[in-house]
Coordinates of C-alpha atoms in Angstrom, one line a residue:
Chain W
M1 CA -114.3 90.5 15.3
K2 CA -113.5 93.9 17.0
I3 CA -115.6 96.8 16.6
A4 CA -114.6 100.3 18.0
I5 CA -117.1 103.0 18.6
A6 CA -115.7 106.2 18.7
S7 CA -116.4 110.0 17.8
G8 CA -114.4 113.1 17.9
K9 CA -116.9 115.3 19.8
G10 CA -117.8 114.0 23.1
G11 CA -121.4 113.5 24.1
T12 CA -122.7 112.4 20.7
G13 CA -123.9 108.8 22.1
K14 CA -120.9 106.5 21.9
T15 CA -121.9 104.9 25.1
T16 CA -125.5 104.8 24.4
L17 CA -124.9 103.0 21.1
S18 CA -122.3 100.7 22.5
T19 CA -124.3 99.3 25.6
N20 CA -127.7 99.0 23.4
L21 CA -125.8 97.2 20.6
A22 CA -124.0 95.0 22.8
S23 CA -127.0 93.9 25.0
F24 CA -128.9 93.5 21.7
I25 CA -126.3 91.3 20.0
A26 CA -126.0 89.4 23.5
E27 CA -129.6 88.3 22.8
S28 CA -128.6 85.9 20.5
R29 CA -124.8 85.1 20.9
E30 CA -121.9 85.7 23.0
C31 CA -120.5 89.3 23.1
V32 CA -117.8 91.3 24.9
L33 CA -118.6 95.1 25.7
S34 CA -115.5 96.9 27.0
D35 CA -115.4 100.6 28.1
L36 CA -112.0 102.0 27.1
D37 CA -113.0 105.4 28.0
V38 CA -111.0 104.9 31.3
E39 CA -111.1 108.7 32.2
E40 CA -114.8 108.9 32.4
P41 CA -116.3 105.2 31.9
N42 CA -120.2 105.4 31.8
S43 CA -121.2 102.2 29.9
G44 CA -121.2 100.4 33.4
L45 CA -124.1 102.7 34.4
F46 CA -126.3 101.1 31.8
I47 CA -125.4 97.3 32.3
K48 CA -126.9 95.6 35.2
A49 CA -124.7 92.5 35.4
E50 CA -123.0 90.2 38.0
L51 CA -119.6 91.3 39.0
I52 CA -117.2 88.1 38.5
H53 CA -113.9 89.4 38.6
E54 CA -111.8 92.3 39.5
E55 CA -108.2 93.2 39.4
D56 CA -105.9 96.1 40.1
K57 CA -103.9 97.7 37.1
F58 CA -100.3 98.6 37.4
K59 CA -97.9 100.7 35.5
M60 CA -94.1 100.2 36.0
I61 CA -92.2 103.2 37.2
P62 CA -88.6 103.4 38.6
E63 CA -87.8 103.5 42.2
W64 CA -84.6 104.7 43.6
E65 CA -82.3 102.5 45.7
K66 CA -79.7 104.7 47.4
S67 CA -77.4 101.9 48.6
K68 CA -75.5 101.1 45.3
C69 CA -76.1 104.5 43.4
E70 CA -73.0 106.5 42.4
L71 CA -74.9 109.3 41.7
C72 CA -73.7 109.4 38.0
G73 CA -76.8 111.2 36.6
N74 CA -77.2 108.9 33.7
C75 CA -80.7 108.3 34.8
Q76 CA -81.5 112.0 34.5
A77 CA -79.6 112.4 31.2
V78 CA -81.6 109.4 29.5
C79 CA -85.2 110.5 30.4
N80 CA -86.9 112.5 27.7
F81 CA -89.8 113.2 30.1
N82 CA -88.0 115.0 32.9
A83 CA -89.4 112.3 35.1
V84 CA -85.9 111.5 36.8
L85 CA -84.0 114.4 38.5
K86 CA -80.8 114.5 40.2
M87 CA -80.7 116.8 43.1
G88 CA -77.8 117.1 45.2
K89 CA -77.1 113.7 46.5
M90 CA -80.6 112.5 45.9
I91 CA -82.4 110.9 42.8
M92 CA -85.9 112.0 42.6
V93 CA -88.5 110.3 40.4
F94 CA -91.7 112.1 39.3
P95 CA -94.3 109.0 38.7
E96 CA -97.0 111.2 37.0
L97 CA -94.5 112.3 34.3
C98 CA -93.1 108.8 33.6
H99 CA -94.0 107.0 30.6
G100 CA -92.5 103.4 31.7
C101 CA -89.7 103.4 28.8
Y102 CA -87.4 101.7 31.1
A103 CA -84.3 103.6 30.0
C104 CA -83.2 104.8 33.3
S105 CA -83.8 101.6 34.8
E106 CA -82.1 99.5 32.3
L107 CA -79.4 101.8 31.4
C108 CA -78.5 102.6 35.2
P109 CA -74.7 101.0 35.6
T110 CA -75.3 100.0 39.2
D111 CA -79.1 98.8 38.8
S112 CA -80.4 101.4 41.5
L113 CA -83.5 102.3 39.8
P114 CA -85.5 99.0 39.6
M115 CA -89.0 99.2 38.2
K116 CA -91.8 98.9 40.6
Q117 CA -95.5 98.6 40.1
K118 CA -97.7 101.4 40.7
K119 CA -101.5 101.3 40.8
M120 CA -103.0 103.3 37.9
G121 CA -106.5 101.8 37.8
E122 CA -109.1 99.3 38.3
L123 CA -110.3 96.6 35.8
K124 CA -113.8 95.1 36.5
F125 CA -115.4 92.0 34.6
Y126 CA -119.1 91.5 34.6
K127 CA -121.4 88.9 33.3
K128 CA -125.1 88.4 32.3
G129 CA -126.0 85.8 30.1
N130 CA -124.2 86.1 26.7
L131 CA -123.1 89.7 27.7
N132 CA -119.4 90.1 29.1
F133 CA -118.7 93.4 30.2
I134 CA -115.2 94.8 31.0
E135 CA -114.3 98.3 32.3
S136 CA -111.4 100.0 33.6
K137 CA -111.2 103.2 35.5
L138 CA -108.3 105.4 36.0
I139 CA -107.3 106.5 39.3
I140 CA -107.9 110.4 39.8
G141 CA -104.7 112.1 39.2
E142 CA -103.1 109.7 36.9
E143 CA -102.7 111.7 33.9
Q144 CA -101.9 108.9 31.2
A145 CA -105.1 106.9 29.8
V146 CA -103.1 105.1 27.3
P147 CA -101.4 102.2 29.4
L148 CA -104.5 101.3 31.2
I149 CA -106.6 101.2 27.8
K150 CA -103.8 98.9 26.3
Q151 CA -103.9 96.6 29.4
T152 CA -107.7 96.6 29.2
I153 CA -107.7 95.5 25.4
D154 CA -105.0 92.9 26.3
Y155 CA -107.1 91.6 29.0
V156 CA -110.2 91.2 26.5
D157 CA -107.9 89.5 24.0
E158 CA -106.7 86.7 26.6
K159 CA -110.0 86.1 27.7
F160 CA -112.2 86.0 24.3
G161 CA -111.4 83.9 21.1
E162 CA -111.5 85.7 17.8
D163 CA -114.8 84.7 17.0
V164 CA -116.5 86.5 19.8
I165 CA -118.0 89.8 19.0
K166 CA -116.2 92.6 21.0
I167 CA -117.3 96.0 21.2
F168 CA -115.0 98.8 22.3
D169 CA -116.6 102.0 23.7
S170 CA -113.8 104.3 22.9
P171 CA -112.5 107.8 24.4
P172 CA -113.6 111.0 22.5
G173 CA -111.4 113.2 20.7
T174 CA -108.5 112.3 18.2
S175 CA -105.2 112.1 20.3
C176 CA -103.5 109.3 21.7
P177 CA -106.1 107.3 23.9
V178 CA -108.2 107.1 20.8
I179 CA -105.4 105.7 18.9
E180 CA -104.9 103.2 21.2
A181 CA -108.5 102.4 21.5
T182 CA -109.2 101.9 17.8
K183 CA -105.8 100.7 16.1
D184 CA -106.8 97.0 16.9
A185 CA -110.1 97.1 15.6
D186 CA -111.4 95.6 12.5
F187 CA -114.1 98.3 12.0
V188 CA -114.7 101.5 13.5
I189 CA -118.3 103.1 14.2
L190 CA -118.0 106.9 14.2
V191 CA -121.0 108.4 16.0
T192 CA -121.9 112.0 15.3
E193 CA -124.7 114.6 15.6
P194 CA -126.0 116.8 12.7
T195 CA -124.7 119.9 14.1
P196 CA -122.0 122.1 13.1
F197 CA -119.9 120.8 16.2
G198 CA -120.7 117.4 15.2
L199 CA -119.4 117.8 11.5
H200 CA -116.5 119.6 12.3
D201 CA -115.3 116.8 14.8
L202 CA -116.6 114.2 12.7
K203 CA -114.5 115.2 10.0
L204 CA -111.4 115.0 12.4
A205 CA -112.5 111.7 13.4
V206 CA -112.7 110.4 9.5
E207 CA -109.0 111.8 9.1
T208 CA -107.8 109.8 12.2
V209 CA -109.4 106.5 11.0
K210 CA -108.3 107.1 7.1
Q211 CA -104.8 107.4 8.8
M212 CA -105.1 104.2 10.6
E213 CA -106.4 102.7 7.5
K214 CA -109.6 101.5 9.1
P215 CA -112.9 100.6 7.6
F216 CA -115.6 102.7 9.2
G217 CA -118.9 103.8 8.9
V218 CA -121.1 106.5 10.5
V219 CA -124.2 106.4 12.8
I220 CA -126.2 109.9 13.1
N221 CA -127.7 110.3 16.5
R222 CA -130.0 113.0 17.7
H223 CA -131.2 112.8 13.8
G224 CA -133.5 115.9 13.1
I225 CA -131.9 118.6 15.1
G226 CA -129.3 120.9 13.3
N227 CA -128.7 120.9 9.7
D228 CA -128.0 118.4 6.7
G229 CA -124.3 119.2 6.6
V230 CA -123.6 115.7 7.9
E231 CA -125.6 114.1 5.5
M232 CA -124.1 116.1 2.5
Y233 CA -120.4 115.2 4.0
C234 CA -121.1 111.7 4.0
R235 CA -122.7 111.7 0.4
E236 CA -120.0 113.6 -1.0
D237 CA -117.0 111.5 0.6
N238 CA -119.1 108.3 -0.2
I239 CA -119.0 107.5 3.7
D240 CA -121.6 104.9 4.7
I241 CA -124.3 106.1 7.1
I242 CA -125.2 102.6 9.0
A243 CA -128.0 104.3 11.1
R244 CA -130.0 106.9 12.2
I245 CA -131.3 107.6 15.7
P246 CA -134.0 110.1 16.0
N247 CA -133.7 113.4 18.3
D248 CA -136.3 112.7 21.1
R249 CA -136.8 114.1 24.5
L250 CA -138.1 110.6 25.7
I251 CA -134.8 109.0 24.5
A252 CA -132.9 111.6 26.6
E253 CA -135.2 111.0 29.5
I254 CA -134.7 107.3 29.3
Y255 CA -130.9 108.0 29.0
S256 CA -130.6 110.2 32.0
R257 CA -132.1 107.4 34.1
G258 CA -129.3 105.0 33.2
E259 CA -131.7 102.6 31.5
L260 CA -131.2 100.8 27.8
L261 CA -133.4 102.2 25.0
Y262 CA -133.6 99.3 22.3
S263 CA -136.4 97.3 24.0
T264 CA -138.5 100.4 24.7
I265 CA -137.8 102.6 21.7
P266 CA -138.8 100.9 18.4
S267 CA -136.5 103.3 16.5
V268 CA -133.4 102.6 18.5
K269 CA -134.2 98.9 18.2
E270 CA -134.3 99.5 14.4
A271 CA -130.9 101.1 14.6
V272 CA -128.9 98.3 16.6
K273 CA -130.5 95.8 14.3
S274 CA -129.2 97.4 11.1
I275 CA -125.9 98.0 12.7
S276 CA -125.6 94.5 13.9
N277 CA -126.5 93.2 10.4
Y278 CA -124.0 95.6 8.8
V279 CA -121.4 94.5 11.1
D280 CA -122.3 90.9 10.1
K281 CA -121.9 91.5 6.7
F282 CA -118.7 93.4 6.9
N283 CA -117.3 90.1 9.0
S284 CA -118.4 87.5 6.3
Q285 CA -117.2 89.3 3.5
K286 CA -114.0 90.1 5.2
K287 CA -113.7 86.3 6.1
R288 CA -114.3 85.4 2.4
E289 CA -111.5 87.8 1.5
T290 CA -108.9 86.3 3.8
K291 CA -110.1 82.7 2.6
Chain T
M1 CA -105.9 138.8 36.4
K2 CA -108.3 135.9 36.9
E3 CA -108.6 132.7 35.0
I4 CA -111.8 131.1 34.7
V5 CA -112.0 127.6 33.4
V6 CA -115.0 125.6 31.9
I7 CA -114.8 122.0 32.1
S8 CA -117.6 119.1 32.2
G9 CA -115.8 115.6 32.6
K10 CA -118.7 114.3 30.4
G11 CA -118.8 115.5 26.6
G12 CA -121.8 116.9 25.0
T13 CA -123.2 118.7 28.3
G14 CA -123.0 122.3 26.6
K15 CA -119.7 123.4 27.7
T16 CA -118.6 125.0 24.5
S17 CA -122.0 126.6 23.8
I18 CA -122.1 128.2 27.4
T19 CA -118.3 129.2 27.1
A20 CA -119.1 131.0 23.8
S21 CA -122.2 132.7 25.5
L22 CA -120.0 133.9 28.3
A23 CA -117.1 135.0 25.9
Y24 CA -119.9 136.8 24.0
I25 CA -121.3 138.5 27.4
G26 CA -117.9 139.5 28.5
G27 CA -116.9 140.9 25.3
E28 CA -113.7 142.9 25.3
D29 CA -113.1 142.4 28.8
L30 CA -112.0 138.8 28.4
I31 CA -109.4 136.9 26.4
I32 CA -110.4 133.6 25.0
A33 CA -108.4 130.3 25.2
D34 CA -110.1 127.3 23.7
C35 CA -107.9 124.5 25.5
D36 CA -110.3 121.8 23.9
V37 CA -107.1 121.0 21.3
D38 CA -108.8 117.6 20.3
A39 CA -112.0 118.7 19.2
A40 CA -111.7 122.4 19.2
D41 CA -115.2 123.8 18.2
M42 CA -115.1 127.4 19.7
H43 CA -114.0 128.8 16.8
L44 CA -117.4 128.0 14.8
L45 CA -118.9 130.4 16.8
M46 CA -116.4 133.2 17.2
D47 CA -115.6 134.2 13.6
P48 CA -111.7 134.1 14.2
D49 CA -109.6 135.6 11.6
F50 CA -106.8 133.1 12.2
G51 CA -104.6 136.2 12.2
K52 CA -101.4 134.5 13.5
A53 CA -100.6 130.9 13.1
E54 CA -97.7 129.2 14.7
D55 CA -96.8 125.5 14.3
F56 CA -96.5 123.7 17.6
F57 CA -93.3 121.5 18.1
S58 CA -93.1 119.1 21.0
G59 CA -92.0 115.7 22.3
E60 CA -89.6 113.4 20.0
L61 CA -90.0 111.1 17.1
S62 CA -87.4 108.5 16.4
L63 CA -86.2 107.7 12.9
I64 CA -84.2 104.9 11.7
D65 CA -81.5 105.7 9.1
Q66 CA -82.0 102.4 6.9
D67 CA -78.4 102.5 5.2
A68 CA -76.7 102.7 8.5
C69 CA -79.0 99.9 10.2
I70 CA -77.7 96.4 10.6
K71 CA -80.9 95.0 11.7
C72 CA -79.5 93.9 15.0
G73 CA -83.1 94.4 16.6
K74 CA -81.8 95.9 19.6
C75 CA -84.3 99.0 19.2
Q76 CA -87.2 96.7 18.8
D77 CA -86.0 94.9 22.0
V78 CA -85.9 97.9 24.3
C79 CA -89.3 99.5 23.0
R80 CA -91.9 99.3 25.5
Y81 CA -94.6 100.7 23.0
D82 CA -94.2 97.7 20.6
A83 CA -93.7 101.0 18.1
I84 CA -90.8 99.4 16.0
P85 CA -92.3 96.8 13.7
I86 CA -90.6 95.1 10.8
I87 CA -92.2 96.2 7.6
D88 CA -90.7 94.8 4.3
S89 CA -87.6 93.3 6.3
Q90 CA -86.9 96.8 7.6
Y91 CA -87.1 98.2 11.3
I92 CA -89.5 101.0 10.9
V93 CA -90.8 103.4 13.9
D94 CA -94.5 103.8 13.9
P95 CA -95.0 107.4 14.6
L96 CA -98.7 106.8 16.0
G97 CA -97.1 104.3 18.6
C98 CA -93.6 106.2 19.3
E99 CA -93.7 107.9 22.6
G100 CA -90.6 109.7 22.1
C101 CA -88.6 108.2 24.9
G102 CA -85.6 107.9 22.8
Y103 CA -84.3 104.7 24.2
C104 CA -84.0 102.9 20.7
A105 CA -81.5 105.5 19.7
R106 CA -79.3 105.1 23.0
V107 CA -78.9 101.2 22.5
C108 CA -78.4 101.6 18.6
P109 CA -74.8 100.3 18.0
T110 CA -74.5 102.1 14.5
D111 CA -76.2 105.4 15.7
A112 CA -78.6 104.7 12.9
I113 CA -81.6 106.4 15.0
T114 CA -82.0 109.8 15.2
N115 CA -84.6 112.0 17.2
S116 CA -86.5 114.9 15.9
Q117 CA -89.3 117.0 17.4
P118 CA -92.2 116.4 15.4
N119 CA -94.7 119.1 14.5
V120 CA -98.1 118.2 16.6
G121 CA -100.1 120.9 15.8
K122 CA -100.7 124.6 15.1
C123 CA -101.6 127.4 17.6
F124 CA -103.6 130.5 16.5
V125 CA -104.0 134.1 17.9
S126 CA -107.5 135.5 16.4
N127 CA -109.4 138.5 16.3
I128 CA -112.8 137.2 17.2
R129 CA -116.3 138.9 16.7
T130 CA -116.7 139.9 20.3
G131 CA -114.1 142.6 19.7
S132 CA -111.7 140.6 21.8
T133 CA -108.8 138.1 21.0
M134 CA -109.1 134.2 21.2
V135 CA -106.0 131.8 21.4
H136 CA -107.0 128.5 19.7
A137 CA -105.2 125.5 18.5
R138 CA -105.4 122.3 16.2
L139 CA -103.8 119.3 17.5
S140 CA -102.4 116.9 14.8
I141 CA -104.3 113.6 14.4
G142 CA -103.1 111.1 16.9
A143 CA -100.6 113.5 18.6
D144 CA -99.2 112.8 21.8
N145 CA -98.9 116.2 23.2
S146 CA -102.3 117.6 24.0
G147 CA -101.2 118.5 27.3
K148 CA -98.3 120.5 26.4
L149 CA -100.3 122.1 23.6
V150 CA -103.0 123.0 26.1
A151 CA -100.4 124.5 28.4
K152 CA -98.9 126.6 25.3
V153 CA -102.5 128.1 24.5
K154 CA -103.1 129.2 27.9
K155 CA -99.8 130.8 28.5
D156 CA -100.1 132.5 25.3
A157 CA -103.6 133.9 26.1
K158 CA -102.6 134.9 29.6
A159 CA -99.6 136.8 28.2
I160 CA -102.1 138.8 25.9
A161 CA -104.5 139.4 28.8
E162 CA -101.7 140.8 31.0
E163 CA -100.5 143.0 28.3
Q164 CA -103.8 144.2 27.4
K165 CA -104.8 144.7 31.1
K166 CA -108.0 142.5 30.4
I167 CA -110.0 141.2 33.7
A168 CA -109.7 137.8 32.8
V169 CA -109.0 134.7 30.6
L170 CA -111.8 132.5 29.7
V171 CA -110.9 128.8 29.1
D172 CA -112.9 126.3 27.4
G173 CA -111.4 123.1 28.7
S174 CA -111.2 119.5 27.5
P175 CA -113.1 116.4 28.6
G176 CA -112.0 113.7 30.7
V177 CA -109.6 113.7 33.8
G178 CA -106.3 113.0 31.9
C179 CA -103.4 115.0 31.0
P180 CA -105.0 117.9 29.0
V181 CA -107.6 118.6 32.0
V182 CA -104.8 118.7 34.5
S183 CA -102.9 121.2 32.2
S184 CA -106.2 123.3 31.7
L185 CA -107.0 123.4 35.5
S186 CA -103.5 124.4 36.4
G187 CA -103.1 127.9 37.7
A188 CA -107.0 128.5 37.5
S189 CA -108.8 130.8 39.7
F190 CA -112.4 129.5 39.2
V191 CA -113.7 126.7 37.6
I192 CA -117.2 126.3 35.9
L193 CA -118.6 122.6 36.0
V194 CA -121.0 122.2 33.1
T195 CA -123.3 119.2 33.8
E196 CA -126.5 117.7 32.9
P197 CA -128.8 115.5 35.1
T198 CA -128.1 112.1 33.8
V199 CA -126.7 109.3 35.6
S200 CA -123.6 109.9 33.4
G201 CA -123.2 113.3 33.7
L202 CA -123.4 113.3 37.7
H203 CA -120.9 110.2 37.6
D204 CA -118.5 112.1 35.4
L205 CA -118.8 115.3 37.5
R206 CA -118.0 113.8 40.7
R207 CA -114.7 112.2 39.0
V208 CA -113.7 115.6 37.4
Y209 CA -114.7 117.6 40.6
E210 CA -112.4 115.1 42.6
L211 CA -109.8 116.3 40.3
V212 CA -110.5 120.1 40.8
K213 CA -110.4 119.5 44.6
K214 CA -106.7 118.3 44.2
F215 CA -105.9 121.7 42.7
G216 CA -108.0 123.4 45.7
I217 CA -110.0 125.7 43.1
K218 CA -113.2 127.3 43.9
A219 CA -115.9 125.9 41.6
G220 CA -119.4 126.9 40.2
C221 CA -122.0 124.5 38.6
I222 CA -124.3 125.3 35.6
I223 CA -126.7 122.2 35.2
N224 CA -127.8 122.4 31.6
K225 CA -131.1 120.5 30.6
A226 CA -132.0 120.7 34.3
D227 CA -135.7 119.7 33.7
L228 CA -134.8 116.3 32.1
N229 CA -134.8 114.2 35.1
K230 CA -135.8 115.6 38.3
E231 CA -134.5 113.1 40.6
V232 CA -130.8 113.4 39.0
S233 CA -131.0 117.1 39.1
D234 CA -131.7 117.0 42.8
D235 CA -128.9 114.4 43.2
I236 CA -126.6 117.0 41.8
K237 CA -127.7 119.7 44.0
I238 CA -127.2 117.7 47.1
F239 CA -123.9 116.8 45.7
L240 CA -123.1 120.3 45.2
K241 CA -124.1 121.5 48.7
E242 CA -122.0 118.9 50.1
E243 CA -118.8 120.0 48.1
D244 CA -119.7 123.6 48.6
I245 CA -120.0 124.4 45.1
V246 CA -121.9 127.4 44.3
L247 CA -125.0 126.5 41.9
L248 CA -124.7 129.1 39.1
S249 CA -127.6 128.2 36.9
E250 CA -130.1 125.6 35.6
I251 CA -130.6 125.9 32.1
P252 CA -134.0 123.9 31.1
Y253 CA -134.1 121.3 28.1
N254 CA -134.6 123.4 25.0
V255 CA -133.9 123.0 21.3
K256 CA -133.1 126.5 20.9
F257 CA -129.7 125.5 22.7
T258 CA -128.7 123.5 19.7
E259 CA -130.4 125.7 17.1
A260 CA -128.2 128.5 18.2
M261 CA -125.1 126.7 17.6
T262 CA -126.5 125.4 14.2
N263 CA -127.0 129.1 13.2
G264 CA -123.4 129.9 14.0
K265 CA -124.8 132.0 17.3
T266 CA -124.1 132.1 20.7
I267 CA -127.2 131.1 23.1
V268 CA -127.6 134.7 24.4
E269 CA -127.6 136.1 21.0
Y270 CA -130.2 133.8 19.8
D271 CA -132.8 133.3 22.6
K272 CA -133.5 136.0 25.3
E273 CA -134.8 133.6 28.1
L274 CA -131.9 130.9 27.7
G275 CA -129.4 134.0 27.3
N276 CA -131.0 135.8 30.7
I277 CA -129.9 132.7 32.6
I278 CA -126.4 132.5 31.3
S279 CA -125.9 136.3 32.0
E280 CA -127.1 135.7 35.8
S281 CA -124.6 133.1 35.9
W282 CA -122.0 135.6 34.7
E283 CA -123.0 138.1 37.4
K284 CA -122.7 135.5 40.1
I285 CA -119.1 134.6 39.0
K286 CA -118.0 138.4 38.6
A287 CA -119.2 138.8 42.3
I288 CA -117.6 136.0 43.5
E289 CA -114.3 136.7 41.7
G290 CA -114.6 140.3 42.2
L291 CA -114.4 141.2 38.6

């Protein structure tokens, strides 16, 4: 069972929800939390666990080998990203523009552009009791988050079977990194805040998950501020509001210190409990349907 | 002409509310560019007329002509993005997965694959209620080219600013450290970092500033919700000192900040005390940049 926690707008509480939900679930069974916001991963600040494994993550980029090259220029012609240029008697590769499609490399008549590994980030695997936490961090200056997100999901899939509950803390927005992070999910939780910005970006997020044909529900964070726009929108569009977390300065203060909330704030415990129940119900229903 | 870019690394720190306030203070002197194209919210406070709309085409998308396809599967073999699944015994390009490298079209023996430039968003030039002009955009769901759309928004805003002899372009940047942010930062003369005293806020500030440093751009920082956590606030100030970043202002935690946005107002219009703090920041920036 894979649950992606996403939101259009940043800073609505994805990480707060992911870390508290995963830790709560791990009290009773095995659970995986994976931070896929590889540009700015924050879940690790809230999970105090033991580091049991780390590895570098690579993307593949072509590297020019001069000796056999006939300077035919085919590599430049087949690259749609302007990442390979023939300049005089040289072939130049711009790794930050390369999408790793292999076209220049495999279509080179003299095999002069073999693909080589280039480090793009680091993956770390932490463990504490039933909680497995896996995060990846993109190297600053690397522009493409998608390949690292993909490799992180692959790592989680390899290590854990389908029965284990997996929670993916996704990047904000609605563009390619979010699609990558949510496309394998069985269920998407959209976290929003009841403000005009929250509503506007929630609508974009809903459009995105609908296009991907994913079942989803909404969690309203900072409930009590703003207005009732989000509530009305969800009611009109028949979107389930799974839980509401109240706006509370104390919550913000505990969060600011990098601490989990559910053990000290009853309303947060209530919220993660109802989300956990909701997800379980969804899962057993799905299992019945596939049978 | 100067280019002032507001970024935050972490979402939800108040970046857009602060940018909108600066836009209000600067009034006719500034051209506004909303480069948070993934979740563009600035228009909610600026009352734009969407005067000029333009479709934005970028990248490539492959399409397989089923009549010409002989189902050899070569396209699927070379696709590194697993974007050509077999659906109902036909090879179909998944538009959300396709990166537009065009490799499939190059190896297709029957030339059944064509590439087109997809419409990935809309770009608008609007008159706004500050008496000035705003360039903004709406990225299509799951689109790949947010970096390029950001570049387009900025380029158009700059052209207008130069033509109308404005003192600066004010840019609302995107979250994270990936391609849209890189695009937002390129060419900037001054960066405003908006942060909050939470462990996540500081973590993301450090990462995004590493990127700013690569560009060698001068930076100032606004600490929002400054009194939420004194310890982290002090840590932020130590970091700013170490990195020679100007502390522009500290905004206290205040529900009026969100209330203003809920009422469709900028903070400077809604609350005098908070407004004065932001006005002071603007005066400091003007002094530094000689505006």
